[in-house]
């Protein structure tokens, strides 16, 4: 405990001296990682360990602010370092629903546009190369996901049986399972499995 405390005190003193020599705004890439080896040498350790690096960084960070933008996948982070420097970054978080995506409306319009150009099923590769991303940490669209996007807009595509079923006339009080699920904004499996 004594050696650890001495290292902290020495580290804090050296850091305060370092800050006095720095301009008011630190450069964006401060090279903190390259200095960690020197800090460990001063504390008598040969090689930095993961937990040790985290301990050092925690000593340098005053606070971290995380702001979710409009309940979408977009997250703004701010790291406030002792000494006044602030590092900002934008991150994407996983979201549960397509509707939570920041560019949901634009994505739906693009899918509709691709479909109206005569493509029976808009090419998932086209969406992927244009940079559209689905929710839930998945990086690319697949064919069922594109079909789901079209179904949400009332554009029915699928097998002949699925198309035939969609064209059966129904009364005002009759629903298909899929139509009811879409109307209530619930997954179909909730009706089947309770």
CSV table of C-alpha atoms in Angstrom, one decimal:
chain,number,residue,atom,x,y,z
A,1,UNK,CA,0.0,0.0,0.0
A,2,UNK,CA,2.8,2.4,0.8
A,3,UNK,CA,4.7,2.0,-2.5
A,4,UNK,CA,1.4,2.4,-4.4
A,5,UNK,CA,0.5,5.6,-2.5
A,6,UNK,CA,4.0,7.0,-3.2
A,7,UNK,CA,3.7,6.3,-6.9
A,8,UNK,CA,0.3,8.1,-7.0
A,9,UNK,CA,1.7,11.1,-5.2
A,10,UNK,CA,4.8,11.2,-7.5
A,11,UNK,CA,2.6,10.7,-10.6
A,12,UNK,CA,0.2,13.5,-9.6
A,13,UNK,CA,3.1,15.9,-8.9
A,14,UNK,CA,4.7,15.1,-12.3
A,15,UNK,CA,1.4,15.5,-14.0
A,16,UNK,CA,0.8,18.9,-12.4
A,17,UNK,CA,4.3,20.0,-13.6
A,18,UNK,CA,3.5,18.7,-17.0
A,19,UNK,CA,0.3,20.7,-17.1
A,20,UNK,CA,2.0,23.9,-16.2
A,21,UNK,CA,4.3,23.6,-19.2
A,22,UNK,CA,1.4,22.9,-21.6
A,23,UNK,CA,-0.5,25.4,-23.7
A,24,UNK,CA,-4.1,26.2,-22.6
A,25,UNK,CA,-5.5,23.7,-25.2
A,26,UNK,CA,-3.9,20.3,-25.5
A,27,UNK,CA,-3.3,18.9,-29.0
A,28,UNK,CA,-5.9,16.3,-30.1
A,29,UNK,CA,-3.4,13.4,-30.1
A,30,UNK,CA,-1.5,13.9,-26.8
A,31,UNK,CA,0.4,10.6,-27.0
A,32,UNK,CA,-0.8,9.5,-23.6
A,33,UNK,CA,-0.4,5.8,-24.4
A,34,UNK,CA,3.3,6.3,-25.2
A,35,UNK,CA,3.9,7.9,-21.8
A,36,UNK,CA,2.2,5.0,-19.9
A,37,UNK,CA,5.4,2.9,-20.2
A,38,UNK,CA,7.5,5.7,-18.6
A,39,UNK,CA,4.9,6.0,-15.8
A,40,UNK,CA,5.1,2.3,-15.1
A,41,UNK,CA,8.9,2.4,-15.0
A,42,UNK,CA,8.7,5.2,-12.4
A,43,UNK,CA,6.4,3.0,-10.3
A,44,UNK,CA,8.7,0.0,-10.5
A,45,UNK,CA,6.7,-2.1,-13.0
A,46,UNK,CA,8.3,-3.5,-16.1
A,47,UNK,CA,5.3,-4.0,-18.3
A,48,UNK,CA,1.9,-2.2,-18.2
A,49,UNK,CA,-1.0,-4.5,-17.5
A,50,UNK,CA,-4.5,-3.9,-18.7
A,51,UNK,CA,-5.9,-3.1,-15.2
A,52,UNK,CA,-2.9,-1.0,-14.5
A,53,UNK,CA,-3.5,1.1,-17.6
A,54,UNK,CA,-7.1,1.5,-16.6
A,55,UNK,CA,-6.1,2.7,-13.2
A,56,UNK,CA,-3.7,5.3,-14.6
A,57,UNK,CA,-6.3,6.6,-17.1
A,58,UNK,CA,-8.9,6.8,-14.3
A,59,UNK,CA,-6.6,9.0,-12.4
A,60,UNK,CA,-6.4,11.4,-15.4
A,61,UNK,CA,-10.1,11.6,-16.2
A,62,UNK,CA,-12.3,14.0,-14.3
A,63,UNK,CA,-15.7,12.8,-15.7
A,64,UNK,CA,-17.3,11.3,-18.7
A,65,UNK,CA,-20.6,12.6,-20.2
A,66,UNK,CA,-22.7,10.3,-22.4
A,67,UNK,CA,-25.7,11.8,-24.2
A,68,UNK,CA,-28.1,9.7,-26.3
A,69,UNK,CA,-29.5,11.9,-29.1
A,70,UNK,CA,-33.3,11.7,-29.4
A,71,UNK,CA,-33.5,8.1,-28.3
A,72,UNK,CA,-31.7,7.0,-31.5
A,73,UNK,CA,-28.5,5.0,-32.0
A,74,UNK,CA,-26.4,8.2,-32.0
A,75,UNK,CA,-24.5,8.9,-28.8
A,76,UNK,CA,-22.2,11.8,-28.1
A,77,UNK,CA,-19.5,11.3,-25.5
A,78,UNK,CA,-17.3,13.8,-23.8
A,79,UNK,CA,-14.3,12.9,-21.7
A,80,UNK,CA,-13.3,15.7,-19.4
A,81,UNK,CA,-9.6,15.3,-18.4
A,82,UNK,CA,-7.9,16.9,-15.4
A,83,UNK,CA,-6.3,20.0,-16.7
A,84,UNK,CA,-9.2,21.2,-18.8
A,85,UNK,CA,-8.9,19.2,-22.0
A,86,UNK,CA,-12.1,17.7,-23.4
A,87,UNK,CA,-12.2,14.9,-25.9
A,88,UNK,CA,-15.4,14.4,-27.9
A,89,UNK,CA,-16.6,11.4,-30.0
A,90,UNK,CA,-19.7,10.2,-31.7
A,91,UNK,CA,-20.7,6.5,-31.2
A,92,UNK,CA,-23.5,4.3,-32.4
A,93,UNK,CA,-25.3,2.2,-29.9
A,94,UNK,CA,-27.5,-0.8,-30.6
A,95,UNK,CA,-31.2,0.0,-30.7
A,96,UNK,CA,-34.1,-2.4,-30.6
A,97,UNK,CA,-36.3,-1.0,-33.3
A,98,UNK,CA,-35.8,0.4,-36.8
A,99,UNK,CA,-37.9,3.4,-35.8
A,100,UNK,CA,-35.2,4.4,-33.4
A,101,UNK,CA,-32.6,4.8,-36.1
A,102,UNK,CA,-31.8,8.5,-36.7
A,103,UNK,CA,-32.1,8.1,-40.5
A,104,UNK,CA,-35.1,5.8,-40.5
A,105,UNK,CA,-37.3,8.0,-42.7
A,106,UNK,CA,-34.6,8.6,-45.2
A,107,UNK,CA,-33.8,4.8,-45.3
A,108,UNK,CA,-37.4,4.0,-45.9
A,109,UNK,CA,-37.6,6.5,-48.7
A,110,UNK,CA,-34.5,5.0,-50.3
A,111,UNK,CA,-35.9,1.5,-50.1
A,112,UNK,CA,-39.2,2.7,-51.7
A,113,UNK,CA,-37.2,4.5,-54.4
A,114,UNK,CA,-35.2,1.4,-55.2
A,115,UNK,CA,-38.3,-0.7,-55.4
A,116,UNK,CA,-40.1,1.9,-57.6
A,117,UNK,CA,-37.2,1.7,-60.1
A,118,UNK,CA,-38.5,-1.7,-61.1
A,119,UNK,CA,-36.3,-3.8,-58.8
A,120,UNK,CA,-38.5,-6.6,-57.5
A,121,UNK,CA,-36.6,-6.8,-54.3
A,122,UNK,CA,-34.2,-3.9,-53.7
A,123,UNK,CA,-30.7,-5.1,-53.7
A,124,UNK,CA,-29.4,-5.5,-50.2
A,125,UNK,CA,-25.9,-4.9,-51.5
A,126,UNK,CA,-27.0,-1.5,-52.8
A,127,UNK,CA,-28.2,-0.5,-49.3
A,128,UNK,CA,-25.0,-1.9,-47.8
A,129,UNK,CA,-22.7,-0.1,-50.2
A,130,UNK,CA,-24.6,3.2,-49.7
A,131,UNK,CA,-23.8,3.0,-46.0
A,132,UNK,CA,-27.3,2.2,-44.5
A,133,UNK,CA,-27.1,0.2,-41.3
A,134,UNK,CA,-29.7,-2.0,-39.6
A,135,UNK,CA,-30.2,-1.8,-35.8
A,136,UNK,CA,-29.0,-4.3,-33.2
A,137,UNK,CA,-25.3,-4.2,-34.0
A,138,UNK,CA,-25.7,-5.9,-37.3
A,139,UNK,CA,-23.5,-4.4,-40.0
A,140,UNK,CA,-25.3,-5.3,-43.2
A,141,UNK,CA,-28.8,-5.9,-44.5
A,142,UNK,CA,-30.0,-9.2,-45.8
A,143,UNK,CA,-33.0,-10.1,-48.1
A,144,UNK,CA,-35.5,-10.8,-45.3
A,145,UNK,CA,-34.7,-7.4,-43.7
A,146,UNK,CA,-35.3,-5.6,-47.0
A,147,UNK,CA,-38.5,-7.5,-47.4
A,148,UNK,CA,-39.6,-6.3,-43.9
A,149,UNK,CA,-38.8,-2.7,-44.8
A,150,UNK,CA,-41.0,-3.0,-47.9
A,151,UNK,CA,-43.8,-4.7,-45.9
A,152,UNK,CA,-43.8,-1.8,-43.4
A,153,UNK,CA,-44.6,0.5,-46.3
A,154,UNK,CA,-47.4,-1.7,-47.5
A,155,UNK,CA,-45.5,-3.1,-50.4
A,156,UNK,CA,-46.0,-6.8,-50.4
A,157,UNK,CA,-43.5,-9.0,-52.1
A,158,UNK,CA,-42.7,-12.7,-51.6
A,159,UNK,CA,-43.7,-16.1,-52.8
A,160,UNK,CA,-46.7,-16.7,-55.0
A,161,UNK,CA,-48.6,-18.1,-52.0
A,162,UNK,CA,-47.7,-15.0,-49.9
A,163,UNK,CA,-48.8,-12.7,-52.8
A,164,UNK,CA,-52.1,-14.6,-53.2
A,165,UNK,CA,-52.9,-14.4,-49.5
A,166,UNK,CA,-52.3,-10.7,-49.6
A,167,UNK,CA,-54.9,-10.3,-52.4
A,168,UNK,CA,-57.8,-12.1,-50.6
A,169,UNK,CA,-60.6,-9.6,-49.9
A,170,UNK,CA,-61.2,-9.1,-46.2
A,171,UNK,CA,-63.9,-7.3,-44.3
A,172,UNK,CA,-63.3,-4.3,-42.1
A,173,UNK,CA,-63.1,-6.5,-39.0
A,174,UNK,CA,-60.8,-9.2,-40.6
A,175,UNK,CA,-57.0,-9.1,-40.2
A,176,UNK,CA,-54.1,-11.2,-41.2
A,177,UNK,CA,-51.7,-12.0,-38.4
A,178,UNK,CA,-49.0,-9.8,-40.1
A,179,UNK,CA,-51.4,-6.9,-40.7
A,180,UNK,CA,-52.6,-7.0,-37.1
A,181,UNK,CA,-49.0,-7.1,-35.8
A,182,UNK,CA,-48.1,-4.1,-38.0
A,183,UNK,CA,-51.1,-2.2,-36.9
A,184,UNK,CA,-50.3,-2.8,-33.2
A,185,UNK,CA,-46.6,-2.4,-33.8
A,186,UNK,CA,-45.9,-5.8,-32.1
A,187,UNK,CA,-43.9,-8.8,-33.4
A,188,UNK,CA,-46.0,-11.6,-34.9
A,189,UNK,CA,-44.5,-14.1,-32.5
A,190,UNK,CA,-46.2,-12.4,-29.6
A,191,UNK,CA,-49.6,-13.5,-31.0
A,192,UNK,CA,-48.4,-17.1,-31.5
A,193,UNK,CA,-46.5,-17.7,-28.3
A,194,UNK,CA,-48.4,-15.4,-26.0
